Amino acid sequence: MKVFVTRILPAAAIALLEAAGLEVTQWTEKRKLTQEEMIAHCKDADALLSAGQLINKEFLLASKHLKVIALHSVGYDNVDIDTATALKIPVGNTPGVLSDSTADTAFLLMLATSRNAFYMHQRILNGEWGFFEPTANLGIELHGSTLGIYGLGKIGLEMAKRCVGAYHMKIIYHNRSRNEDAEKELNATYVSFEELLQQSDVLSVHTALTPETEGKFNMDAFKQMKETAIFVNTARGSIHNEADLTEALEQKLIWGAGLDVTNPEPMSPQNPLLKMANVCVLPHIGSATVGTRNAMARIAADNIIAGLKGEKLPHVVNPEIYS
Ligand code: DGY
């Protein structure tokens, strides 16, 4: 049976697929496939292993023969899950294994933003180190401050643990449902969305992108935050409204922002956020460590192998197709 893979993936995952007797074709060009190319490459494939591609209704209707779609990501906001489910195509993702590395990235952005670190580096490159000024280059102290988590799941929990361990931060959170384990483990307090905005010194986003969370952090939200607050987003760029965030930073409604995700991606090099001292932007590298990417690729391969055997995927996002 044949598997089409939309990006070059760690060799270990390809070896797993081949050891299972599957014929693997990888897209090796350093650009996204077009919709037409995706459809054409999947025409005689039995399974699709997809990283970074849109899997919409049109694609699914043209590829309904696929026996399984495995994503090389935990997020599945780029897949029309309802259509996949209606067509009885199982879709797999890679939860758990990227929680540590993504939380590390959130922590890195929080700390870097609190000290204007990326901008300071740029000043050195520009020959602007100057001389020591006791009242210049001042950042925000994190010790004992309040971390607000929007979406306290696996990744948010890891971020919270780091912040408690490093800075004894107080943890508040807002979720659709309460996370009682986190409340016990970290003494975290459930608050309303408004309280989260008003009380957080650092507000870190760890929720999935859904119609409910899209654009959630807009001007109305930024206006309710502290002037000294740092906004961190390592989840999905569309959860914040980028124009509103830019304006909020320009008007000093909040202190700074650390972003691993933007809208669109890639971010334009002309984007005004990149010129701001109190903004740190990374190119969506949340899970980008050797160990994590290998683990994600192995899970994706296991999902493909199970799907092609007609077994339930180890990590399936639409389990209702089995009932
Ligand atoms: C994920 O796994 O969802 C990461 O953001 C990579 O897209």
Coordinates of C-alpha atoms and ligand atoms in Angstrom, one line a residue:
M1 CA 0.0 0.0 0.0
K2 CA 1.1 3.6 -0.7
V3 CA 1.6 6.5 1.6
F4 CA 2.1 10.1 0.5
V5 CA 4.1 12.3 2.9
T6 CA 3.8 16.1 2.4
R7 CA 7.2 17.1 3.9
I8 CA 10.6 15.6 4.5
L9 CA 10.2 13.8 7.9
P10 CA 12.7 12.3 10.3
A11 CA 14.2 9.1 8.8
A12 CA 13.1 7.0 11.7
A13 CA 9.4 7.5 10.8
I14 CA 10.0 6.7 7.1
A15 CA 11.9 3.6 8.2
L16 CA 8.9 2.5 10.3
L17 CA 6.5 2.9 7.4
E18 CA 8.9 1.0 5.1
A19 CA 9.4 -1.7 7.6
A20 CA 5.6 -2.2 7.6
G21 CA 5.9 -2.9 3.9
L22 CA 4.5 0.4 2.8
E23 CA 5.6 2.3 -0.3
V24 CA 6.4 5.9 0.7
T25 CA 6.6 9.0 -1.5
Q26 CA 7.8 12.2 0.1
W27 CA 7.3 15.7 -1.2
T28 CA 10.8 17.2 -1.1
E29 CA 10.3 20.7 -2.5
K30 CA 10.7 23.4 0.1
R31 CA 7.2 24.9 -0.5
K32 CA 3.7 24.0 0.3
L33 CA 1.8 21.8 -2.2
T34 CA -1.1 23.4 -4.0
Q35 CA -4.5 21.9 -3.5
E36 CA -4.3 20.4 -7.1
E37 CA -0.9 18.9 -6.3
M38 CA -2.2 17.4 -3.1
I39 CA -5.1 15.8 -4.9
A40 CA -2.9 14.5 -7.7
H41 CA -0.3 13.0 -5.3
C42 CA -3.0 11.3 -3.2
K43 CA -4.9 9.9 -6.3
D44 CA -3.2 6.5 -6.0
A45 CA -2.2 6.7 -2.3
D46 CA -3.9 4.7 0.4
A47 CA -2.8 7.0 3.2
L48 CA -1.7 10.6 3.7
L49 CA 0.9 11.8 6.2
S50 CA 0.5 15.5 6.3
A51 CA 2.5 18.3 7.8
G52 CA 1.5 21.9 7.3
Q53 CA -1.1 21.4 4.6
L54 CA -4.7 22.5 4.5
I55 CA -7.1 19.5 4.3
N56 CA -10.4 21.0 3.4
K57 CA -13.7 19.7 2.1
E58 CA -12.7 19.9 -1.5
F59 CA -9.6 17.9 -1.0
L60 CA -11.4 15.3 1.1
L61 CA -14.2 14.9 -1.4
A62 CA -11.6 14.4 -4.1
S63 CA -9.6 11.9 -1.9
K64 CA -12.3 9.9 -0.2
H65 CA -10.6 6.7 -1.0
L66 CA -7.9 7.5 1.7
K67 CA -8.0 5.0 4.5
V68 CA -6.2 7.2 7.0
I69 CA -4.8 10.7 7.4
A70 CA -2.1 11.2 9.9
L71 CA -1.0 14.7 10.9
H72 CA 2.5 15.6 12.0
S73 CA 1.1 18.0 14.6
V74 CA -1.1 18.0 17.7
G75 CA -3.2 20.8 16.2
Y76 CA -5.9 19.8 13.6
D77 CA -7.5 23.2 13.0
N78 CA -6.3 22.9 9.3
V79 CA -8.4 19.8 8.7
D80 CA -12.2 19.7 8.0
I81 CA -12.8 17.1 10.7
D82 CA -16.6 17.0 10.1
T83 CA -16.1 16.1 6.4
A84 CA -13.4 13.5 7.2
T85 CA -15.8 11.9 9.8
A86 CA -18.7 11.9 7.4
L87 CA -16.4 10.1 4.9
K88 CA -15.3 7.7 7.6
I89 CA -11.6 8.7 7.2
P90 CA -9.8 8.5 10.6
V91 CA -7.6 11.5 11.3
G92 CA -4.6 11.1 13.7
N93 CA -2.5 13.6 15.6
T94 CA 0.5 13.7 17.9
P95 CA -0.5 14.8 21.4
G96 CA 1.7 14.7 24.5
V97 CA 5.1 14.3 23.0
L98 CA 5.5 18.0 22.2
S99 CA 4.2 19.4 25.5
D100 CA 7.7 20.0 27.0
S101 CA 9.3 21.6 24.0
T102 CA 6.3 23.8 23.3
A103 CA 6.2 24.9 27.0
D104 CA 9.9 25.6 26.8
T105 CA 9.3 27.9 23.8
A106 CA 6.5 29.8 25.7
F107 CA 8.8 30.2 28.7
L108 CA 11.7 31.4 26.4
L109 CA 9.4 34.0 24.9
M110 CA 8.1 35.1 28.3
L111 CA 11.6 35.6 29.6
A112 CA 13.0 37.1 26.4
T113 CA 10.1 39.6 26.2
S114 CA 10.4 40.5 29.9
R115 CA 14.0 41.7 29.2
N116 CA 13.6 42.9 25.5
A117 CA 16.2 40.3 24.7
F118 CA 15.7 40.1 20.9
Y119 CA 15.8 43.9 20.6
M120 CA 18.9 44.1 22.8
H121 CA 20.7 41.6 20.5
Q122 CA 19.7 43.6 17.5
R123 CA 21.1 46.8 19.1
I124 CA 24.5 45.1 19.5
L125 CA 24.4 44.1 15.8
N126 CA 23.6 47.7 15.0
G127 CA 26.7 48.9 17.0
E128 CA 24.4 50.6 19.6
W129 CA 25.7 49.0 22.8
G130 CA 26.7 52.4 24.0
F131 CA 27.8 52.7 27.7
F132 CA 26.4 51.4 30.9
E133 CA 23.3 53.4 32.0
P134 CA 21.7 52.4 35.3
T135 CA 18.3 53.6 34.2
A136 CA 18.3 52.1 30.6
N137 CA 17.5 48.7 29.2
L138 CA 15.2 47.9 32.1
G139 CA 12.9 44.9 31.9
I140 CA 10.0 43.4 33.9
E141 CA 10.6 41.3 37.0
L142 CA 8.9 37.9 36.9
H143 CA 9.4 36.6 40.4
G144 CA 6.2 36.3 42.3
S145 CA 4.1 37.6 39.5
T146 CA 0.8 36.0 38.2
L147 CA 0.8 33.7 35.2
G148 CA -2.6 33.5 33.4
I149 CA -3.1 30.5 31.2
Y150 CA -5.7 30.5 28.5
G151 CA -6.3 26.8 27.8
L152 CA -4.8 24.8 30.7
G153 CA -4.2 21.4 29.0
K154 CA -1.0 19.4 28.7
I155 CA 1.2 22.2 27.3
G156 CA -0.3 24.9 29.5
L157 CA 0.4 22.7 32.5
E158 CA 4.1 22.3 31.6
M159 CA 4.4 26.1 31.1
A160 CA 2.7 26.6 34.5
K161 CA 5.1 24.1 36.2
R162 CA 8.1 26.0 34.8
C163 CA 6.8 29.3 36.0
V164 CA 6.1 28.0 39.5
G165 CA 9.5 26.3 39.7
A166 CA 11.5 29.2 38.3
Y167 CA 9.7 32.2 39.7
H168 CA 7.1 31.0 42.2
M169 CA 4.5 32.5 40.0
K170 CA 0.8 32.4 41.1
I171 CA -1.2 30.4 38.5
I172 CA -4.7 31.4 37.3
Y173 CA -6.4 29.9 34.3
H174 CA -9.5 30.0 32.1
N175 CA -10.7 26.9 30.3
R176 CA -14.0 25.6 28.9
S177 CA -13.9 23.1 31.8
R178 CA -12.0 23.0 35.0
N179 CA -8.6 21.2 35.3
E180 CA -8.8 19.9 38.8
D181 CA -5.5 18.0 38.6
A182 CA -3.7 21.3 37.9
E183 CA -5.6 23.0 40.7
K184 CA -4.3 20.4 43.1
E185 CA -0.8 20.1 41.6
L186 CA -0.1 23.8 41.2
N187 CA -2.6 25.5 43.4
A188 CA -4.0 27.0 40.2
T189 CA -7.2 29.1 40.4
Y190 CA -9.9 29.0 37.9
V191 CA -11.1 32.5 36.9
S192 CA -13.4 34.0 34.3
F193 CA -12.0 35.2 31.0
E194 CA -12.3 38.8 32.2
E195 CA -10.5 38.1 35.5
L196 CA -7.8 36.3 33.5
L197 CA -7.3 39.5 31.4
Q198 CA -7.4 41.8 34.4
Q199 CA -5.1 39.8 36.8
S200 CA -2.4 38.3 34.6
D201 CA 1.1 39.7 34.6
V202 CA 1.9 37.2 31.9
L203 CA -0.9 35.8 29.8
S204 CA 0.1 32.7 27.9
V205 CA -2.2 31.1 25.2
H206 CA -2.3 27.3 25.0
T207 CA -5.7 26.6 23.6
A208 CA -6.7 25.0 20.2
L209 CA -7.9 27.3 17.4
T210 CA -11.7 26.9 17.1
P211 CA -14.5 29.2 16.1
E212 CA -14.8 30.1 19.8
T213 CA -11.1 31.0 20.3
E214 CA -10.5 32.7 16.9
G215 CA -9.7 36.4 17.4
K216 CA -10.4 36.1 21.2
F217 CA -7.5 38.4 22.0
N218 CA -8.7 41.6 20.3
M219 CA -8.7 45.2 21.3
D220 CA -11.4 44.7 23.8
A221 CA -9.3 42.1 25.5
F222 CA -6.1 44.0 25.4
K223 CA -7.8 47.0 26.9
Q224 CA -8.7 45.0 30.0
M225 CA -5.1 43.8 30.5
K226 CA -2.5 45.4 32.8
E227 CA -0.2 48.0 31.2
T228 CA 2.7 45.9 32.5
A229 CA 1.3 42.6 31.1
I230 CA 3.2 40.3 28.7
F231 CA 1.1 38.4 26.1
V232 CA 2.6 35.1 24.9
N233 CA 1.1 33.0 22.1
T234 CA 2.6 29.6 21.1
A235 CA -0.7 28.1 20.0
R236 CA -2.1 29.6 16.8
G237 CA -1.7 33.1 15.4
S238 CA -5.4 33.5 14.6
I239 CA -6.3 33.4 18.3
H240 CA -5.1 36.9 18.6
N241 CA -6.0 39.8 16.3
E242 CA -2.6 40.9 15.0
A243 CA -3.7 44.5 14.0
D244 CA -5.3 44.9 17.5
L245 CA -2.2 43.5 19.2
T246 CA 0.1 45.9 17.3
E247 CA -2.2 48.9 18.2
A248 CA -2.3 47.8 21.8
L249 CA 1.5 47.7 22.0
E250 CA 1.8 51.0 20.2
Q251 CA -0.6 52.6 22.6
K252 CA 1.2 50.9 25.5
L253 CA -2.0 49.2 26.7
I254 CA 0.2 46.2 27.4
W255 CA 3.9 45.9 28.0
G256 CA 5.1 43.3 25.5
A257 CA 4.4 40.2 23.4
G258 CA 6.2 37.0 22.7
L259 CA 4.9 35.2 19.6
D260 CA 5.8 31.8 18.2
V261 CA 2.7 31.9 15.9
T262 CA 1.5 34.7 13.7
N263 CA -1.3 35.3 11.2
P264 CA -0.3 34.9 8.4
E265 CA 2.7 32.6 8.6
P266 CA 5.4 33.3 7.6
M267 CA 5.2 36.9 9.0
S268 CA 6.3 39.6 6.6
P269 CA 9.8 41.0 7.4
Q270 CA 8.1 44.4 7.2
N271 CA 5.7 43.7 10.0
P272 CA 5.8 46.5 12.5
L273 CA 5.9 44.1 15.4
L274 CA 9.4 43.0 14.4
K275 CA 10.7 46.6 15.0
M276 CA 9.3 46.8 18.5
A277 CA 11.7 46.6 21.5
N278 CA 9.2 44.7 23.6
V279 CA 8.2 42.1 21.1
C280 CA 10.0 38.7 20.5
V281 CA 8.9 36.7 17.5
L282 CA 9.9 33.1 16.6
P283 CA 9.0 31.3 13.3
H284 CA 6.6 28.7 14.8
I285 CA 9.3 26.5 16.3
G286 CA 7.4 25.4 19.4
S287 CA 8.0 21.7 19.0
A288 CA 11.2 22.0 17.0
T289 CA 13.7 19.9 18.9
V290 CA 15.3 16.7 17.5
G291 CA 13.7 14.5 20.1
T292 CA 10.2 16.0 19.8
R293 CA 10.1 16.0 16.1
N294 CA 11.3 12.4 16.0
A295 CA 8.6 11.4 18.5
M296 CA 5.9 13.2 16.5
A297 CA 7.0 11.5 13.3
R298 CA 6.9 8.1 14.9
I299 CA 3.4 8.7 16.3
A300 CA 2.3 9.8 12.8
A301 CA 3.8 6.7 11.3
D302 CA 2.1 4.5 13.9
N303 CA -1.2 6.1 13.1
I304 CA -0.7 5.4 9.4
I305 CA 0.2 1.8 10.0
A306 CA -2.8 1.2 12.3
G307 CA -5.1 2.9 9.9
L308 CA -4.0 0.8 7.0
K309 CA -4.5 -2.4 9.0
G310 CA -8.0 -1.3 9.7
E311 CA -7.2 -0.8 13.4
K312 CA -8.2 2.1 15.6
L313 CA -5.5 4.8 15.4
P314 CA -3.4 5.1 18.6
H315 CA -4.1 8.9 18.6
V316 CA -7.4 9.7 16.7
V317 CA -9.1 13.0 16.7
N318 CA -12.5 11.7 15.3
P319 CA -13.0 8.5 17.4
E320 CA -16.8 8.7 16.6
I321 CA -16.1 7.0 13.2
Y322 CA -15.5 3.7 15.1
S323 CA -18.9 3.7 16.8
Ligands
DGY1 C1 1.4 21.4 16.4 O1 1.8 20.3 16.6 O2 0.2 21.7 16.3 C2 2.4 22.5 16.2 O3 1.9 23.8 16.3 C3 3.0 22.3 14.8 O4 2.1 22.7 13.8

